[in-house]
Amino acid sequence: MTTLHQQIAEKFLAKLKGSKDVDVGKIEQLRRLLADSKKIKADEFVRIFSQSDGGDIK
Amino acid sequence: MIKLESVHIEEVRGIRKLDLVFGKEKFAISGPNGSGKSGVIDAIEFGLTGQMGRLTGRGTKGLSVSEHGPHVDQIRFPDAAFVELKIFLTELGKSATITRKVSSPKKPKIEPGDADVKAVLAEIAEHPEITLSRREILRFILVEPTKRSEEIQSLLKLDEIGQTRGALNTAQNRLQTFYTSMTAQAKSQRDALTRHLQIATPRSEDLLEVVNKQRTVLALPAIMELTTDAKLDAGLSSAANLSGFNKVSALRDVVAFAEFAKKFPGLAKNEAAAIVADLAKLEADPTLLAALQRRSFIEKGLSFVDGPVCPLCDAPWQNTDELREHLKAKLLKSEEARKLQESLLKNGTIIVERIIGVAGLLAPVLKLAQGQGDQNFAQLLTLWKADLEDLKTKLATVDRITGLKKRLERDWLAIPEALPKSLTAFNDTLNAKPDQTAMLDAQTFLTTAQIRLSDYREAMRASKAADIARLSAKAAYDTYCAVLEDELNALYDKVQKDFSTFYRAINEDDESKFTAKFTPSEGSLGLDVNFYERGLFPPAAYHSEGHQDGMGVCLYLALMKQLFGDRFTFSLLDDVVMSVDAEHRYQFCKLLKTHFPDTQFIITTHDRLWAEQMKSAGLVTAKTSVAFHSWTIDSGPLVESDNEIWDDIAGALGKGKVEAAAAALRRHLEYVSRLLADQLGASPPFRADGKYELGQMLPSVLKRMKEIWGKAAEAAQSWGKAADKKTAVEKKTLLTTCNGGANVEQWAVNTAVHYNAWANFGKRDFEPVVTAFKELLGCFRCESCESWIYVTPRVSPETLRCACSAINFNLKARPK
């Protein structure tokens, strides 16, 4: 059974696809983060959003 | 999820050794207070989750499962305390056994140890809310909206969602601050470039016009397009050897800095004053300061919670959730401090922007001073720049801002006293330098332009990246909040509807139009309920305490339904049903039967009547209920069984223990007579203290039963149902016969002739008494389902029934 947390995460990621401000790479990383971790820290979000194209190659 | 097949408990809480068979059915455990019912609940909860709710929460400081879970005589031997549960996993269609020792609550032995079995049991272990005790039910009803929101969100496992939202919010705030800083940096670099080029804006066309003029002087080809890899000083053979000093540009930098320095006294004056005012508030109210200091401390602690040990003080907790809730509650108390914190950081960020502006102008002058070998001036600027960098860092956190009051009260920039003089002297030094040749001027102009263009480009890239990052974070946060709000509203709407439906089901006689309304807002959840269609009010405004309790149970059931859906197959209700007032118990049983047909409720009650009513209503049966009649520290709960009472009495008589047999019979008669008086609507002589004697109760029950059989016979006669009439007459006759044997009616006449004399009987004297009462009580039971018969409704009864309806007599005669 999906928890409410998972339900919200799925809808959040689906809705985020329609945002011009968040690219596919970041959405994929958010998906992994939300699936893997129950207690997400702000630093992890900062790291994802700070990547210019969702990747981490410089 | 699961259903319980059986439990074996040893040396846990007040239980020495106990086996109960639940058979996956709804089950009732009754018994007086202190008879060990809650010990069974504790043990089952422990077996499933490794926790005991009774040893956690408010008012339980100093209690723990490890120390207080074992029987008091086994504290030193916690290995002896264990629970073995046989469980049926409904979705997997198989049974499993889980054995958990108090000495190692986190390491249950699970057989079979299949991954899917372990997964289900791990899920259950994360849901201590499967147990609801009486003291907990009002936590959803009579609490502040903020607390209710916390309670409900905690029960629905919304903590993780709150954590995610909070982390997204912190991320977007941090990235916004970073963007502000990067923008200020880019502006400084842009100003440095445009100042050097003497153009108003950094447009490519204007830039190339100025640059190409200088390139013409050097006979270098013009740059036609400012591509990303275009070098403004391309073609300069000796570019690498040039100092980069361009006198004209250098003087402009110094003048720009000197001009800006005139504005220093008014720079961010309002923001600095606002911070000073906020800091004064903190000084005036030490509790606010403490709350603020704690807030930061607790926020940090909360972010480090990853187990049931406080990361701030190393204190052990029963579970992680409880520790987290404790810290969150402390954070809530400092709401005023939070606003102050926001204000301090907001004004601090503006000052940081100004510092970046100052540093942007200071940097080229410092570079010039170093290049020109003016060590003193360079040292002065270096120290000041370092001081400003330090101030910038301090302004980023509340902890550090609190130490800046004195500095912010005066010249927060802390301009070095020697700056004006040194700046003028440095300007004079530069002015005194001979003018550069046109060639050198052009060369250094181009090298400086290239350096500043590169710096500007770099700053722009950084600013752009920061912009993308903060826009991403903001979009993500806004989206998450929007989705969360929609989902929570939908969830609360469903809970609200189920809650209203359940409450109406219990109170259909007088509140059939009951409705409830949740009002969710950020961090709180209001609840209003309809009071007899007079409007919506808080639950405690007009409803009685009994009704409020009923609301608590209904809201719990609605929340559990929402949390588990069809998987809500198991729940422990510890003395919760006592919250339902006497008038609505049958409806409550009906609610559990009809709305939760597949949920196994294990229900305890200290009211034996309630336990019997559960049987009469068909919620449980004689086989799926048990009564504890007393408890001793050495034996634990003593189980009473209706079915086995006669065997117990016979056993006592067999050992010649007439006194024990008489006591058992007396207790049984007391219990049954009270039950039957209630179920049949008997009228014993009223006693204001409610302490009815058996000698008053039982005769009134017999009288009432005879009346009812008489009514049944009359009604059957009037409807022409000869067979029913015959049965009713036979039952009445049998009752009279049995009553004669038991000689009960004499008790009402002469109270001296009653059970107290039994204790002096011999075995042979007492055996006929037992036989007589067994036969007499048999007149009140259904032979098929073994439940006690009852009338409905109790006032002006219309029907006589048993739980299985094998007994079903109409009591209303055909109208003439």
mmCIF file of C-alpha atoms in Angstrom, chain A residues 1-9 11-13 15-16 19-23 26 30 34 37-43 45-47 49-52, chain B residues 126 158 160-161 163-164 167-168 170-171 174-175 302-306 324 468-469 471-473 475-476 479-480 482-484 487-488 491 563-564 567:
data_model
loop_
_atom_site.group_PDB
_atom_site.id
_atom_site.type_symbol
_atom_site.label_atom_id
_atom_site.label_comp_id
_atom_site.label_asym_id
_atom_site.label_seq_id
_atom_site.Cartn_x
_atom_site.Cartn_y
_atom_site.Cartn_z
ATOM 1 C CA MET A 1 0.000 0.000 0.000
ATOM 2 C CA THR A 2 1.341 3.397 -0.895
ATOM 3 C CA THR A 3 1.569 5.755 2.011
ATOM 4 C CA LEU A 4 0.252 9.274 1.885
ATOM 5 C CA HIS A 5 3.868 10.395 1.750
ATOM 6 C CA GLN A 6 4.410 8.331 -1.374
ATOM 7 C CA GLN A 7 1.135 9.474 -2.914
ATOM 8 C CA ILE A 8 2.059 13.091 -2.417
ATOM 9 C CA ALA A 9 5.572 12.472 -3.748
ATOM 10 C CA LYS A 11 1.750 13.709 -7.564
ATOM 11 C CA PHE A 12 4.403 16.272 -6.719
ATOM 12 C CA LEU A 13 6.836 14.823 -9.255
ATOM 13 C CA LYS A 15 3.065 18.112 -11.434
ATOM 14 C CA LEU A 16 6.655 19.284 -11.402
ATOM 15 C CA SER A 19 7.150 23.421 -14.465
ATOM 16 C CA LYS A 20 9.515 25.343 -16.706
ATOM 17 C CA ASP A 21 11.840 25.940 -13.781
ATOM 18 C CA VAL A 22 12.707 22.321 -12.978
ATOM 19 C CA ASP A 23 14.386 20.155 -15.617
ATOM 20 C CA LYS A 26 16.471 17.329 -11.332
ATOM 21 C CA LEU A 30 14.194 14.215 -6.634
ATOM 22 C CA LEU A 34 12.056 10.837 -2.164
ATOM 23 C CA SER A 37 14.944 8.563 2.162
ATOM 24 C CA LYS A 38 12.224 9.169 4.702
ATOM 25 C CA LYS A 39 13.935 12.021 6.448
ATOM 26 C CA ILE A 40 15.284 14.348 3.823
ATOM 27 C CA LYS A 41 17.589 17.171 4.806
ATOM 28 C CA ALA A 42 17.632 20.607 3.203
ATOM 29 C CA ASP A 43 21.248 20.135 2.066
ATOM 30 C CA PHE A 45 17.610 19.484 -1.909
ATOM 31 C CA VAL A 46 20.120 22.336 -2.183
ATOM 32 C CA ARG A 47 22.577 19.966 -3.879
ATOM 33 C CA PHE A 49 18.650 22.319 -7.227
ATOM 34 C CA SER A 50 22.141 23.794 -7.495
ATOM 35 C CA GLN A 51 23.118 21.494 -10.341
ATOM 36 C CA SER A 52 22.837 23.471 -13.548
ATOM 37 C CA GLU B 126 5.683 1.055 12.833
ATOM 38 C CA LEU B 158 2.401 12.826 8.093
ATOM 39 C CA GLU B 160 7.669 12.616 6.992
ATOM 40 C CA ILE B 161 5.645 14.929 4.801
ATOM 41 C CA GLN B 163 9.875 17.002 7.274
ATOM 42 C CA THR B 164 10.047 17.063 3.466
ATOM 43 C CA ALA B 167 13.491 20.768 4.117
ATOM 44 C CA LEU B 168 12.214 22.136 0.796
ATOM 45 C CA THR B 170 14.818 25.683 4.072
ATOM 46 C CA ALA B 171 16.428 24.826 0.737
ATOM 47 C CA ARG B 174 19.022 29.229 1.431
ATOM 48 C CA LEU B 175 19.121 29.330 -2.355
ATOM 49 C CA LEU B 302 15.636 17.710 15.458
ATOM 50 C CA SER B 303 17.640 17.435 12.262
ATOM 51 C CA PHE B 304 19.966 14.935 13.943
ATOM 52 C CA VAL B 305 17.276 12.663 15.366
ATOM 53 C CA ASP B 306 17.789 9.233 13.853
ATOM 54 C CA ARG B 324 10.655 14.029 17.534
ATOM 55 C CA ILE B 468 18.059 28.721 -11.803
ATOM 56 C CA ALA B 469 18.650 26.978 -8.495
ATOM 57 C CA LEU B 471 13.681 29.206 -9.138
ATOM 58 C CA SER B 472 13.847 25.386 -9.162
ATOM 59 C CA ALA B 473 13.674 25.298 -5.381
ATOM 60 C CA ALA B 475 8.859 25.896 -7.970
ATOM 61 C CA ALA B 476 9.434 22.628 -6.117
ATOM 62 C CA THR B 479 4.335 22.622 -6.054
ATOM 63 C CA TYR B 480 4.865 20.422 -3.008
ATOM 64 C CA ALA B 482 -0.012 22.866 -3.448
ATOM 65 C CA VAL B 483 -0.083 19.066 -3.799
ATOM 66 C CA LEU B 484 0.123 18.649 -0.051
ATOM 67 C CA GLU B 487 -4.151 15.876 -0.665
ATOM 68 C CA LEU B 488 -4.661 16.904 2.935
ATOM 69 C CA LEU B 491 -7.951 13.386 3.203
ATOM 70 C CA LEU B 563 -4.630 5.193 7.192
ATOM 71 C CA PHE B 564 -5.070 1.527 6.313
ATOM 72 C CA ARG B 567 -6.037 -3.286 5.412
#
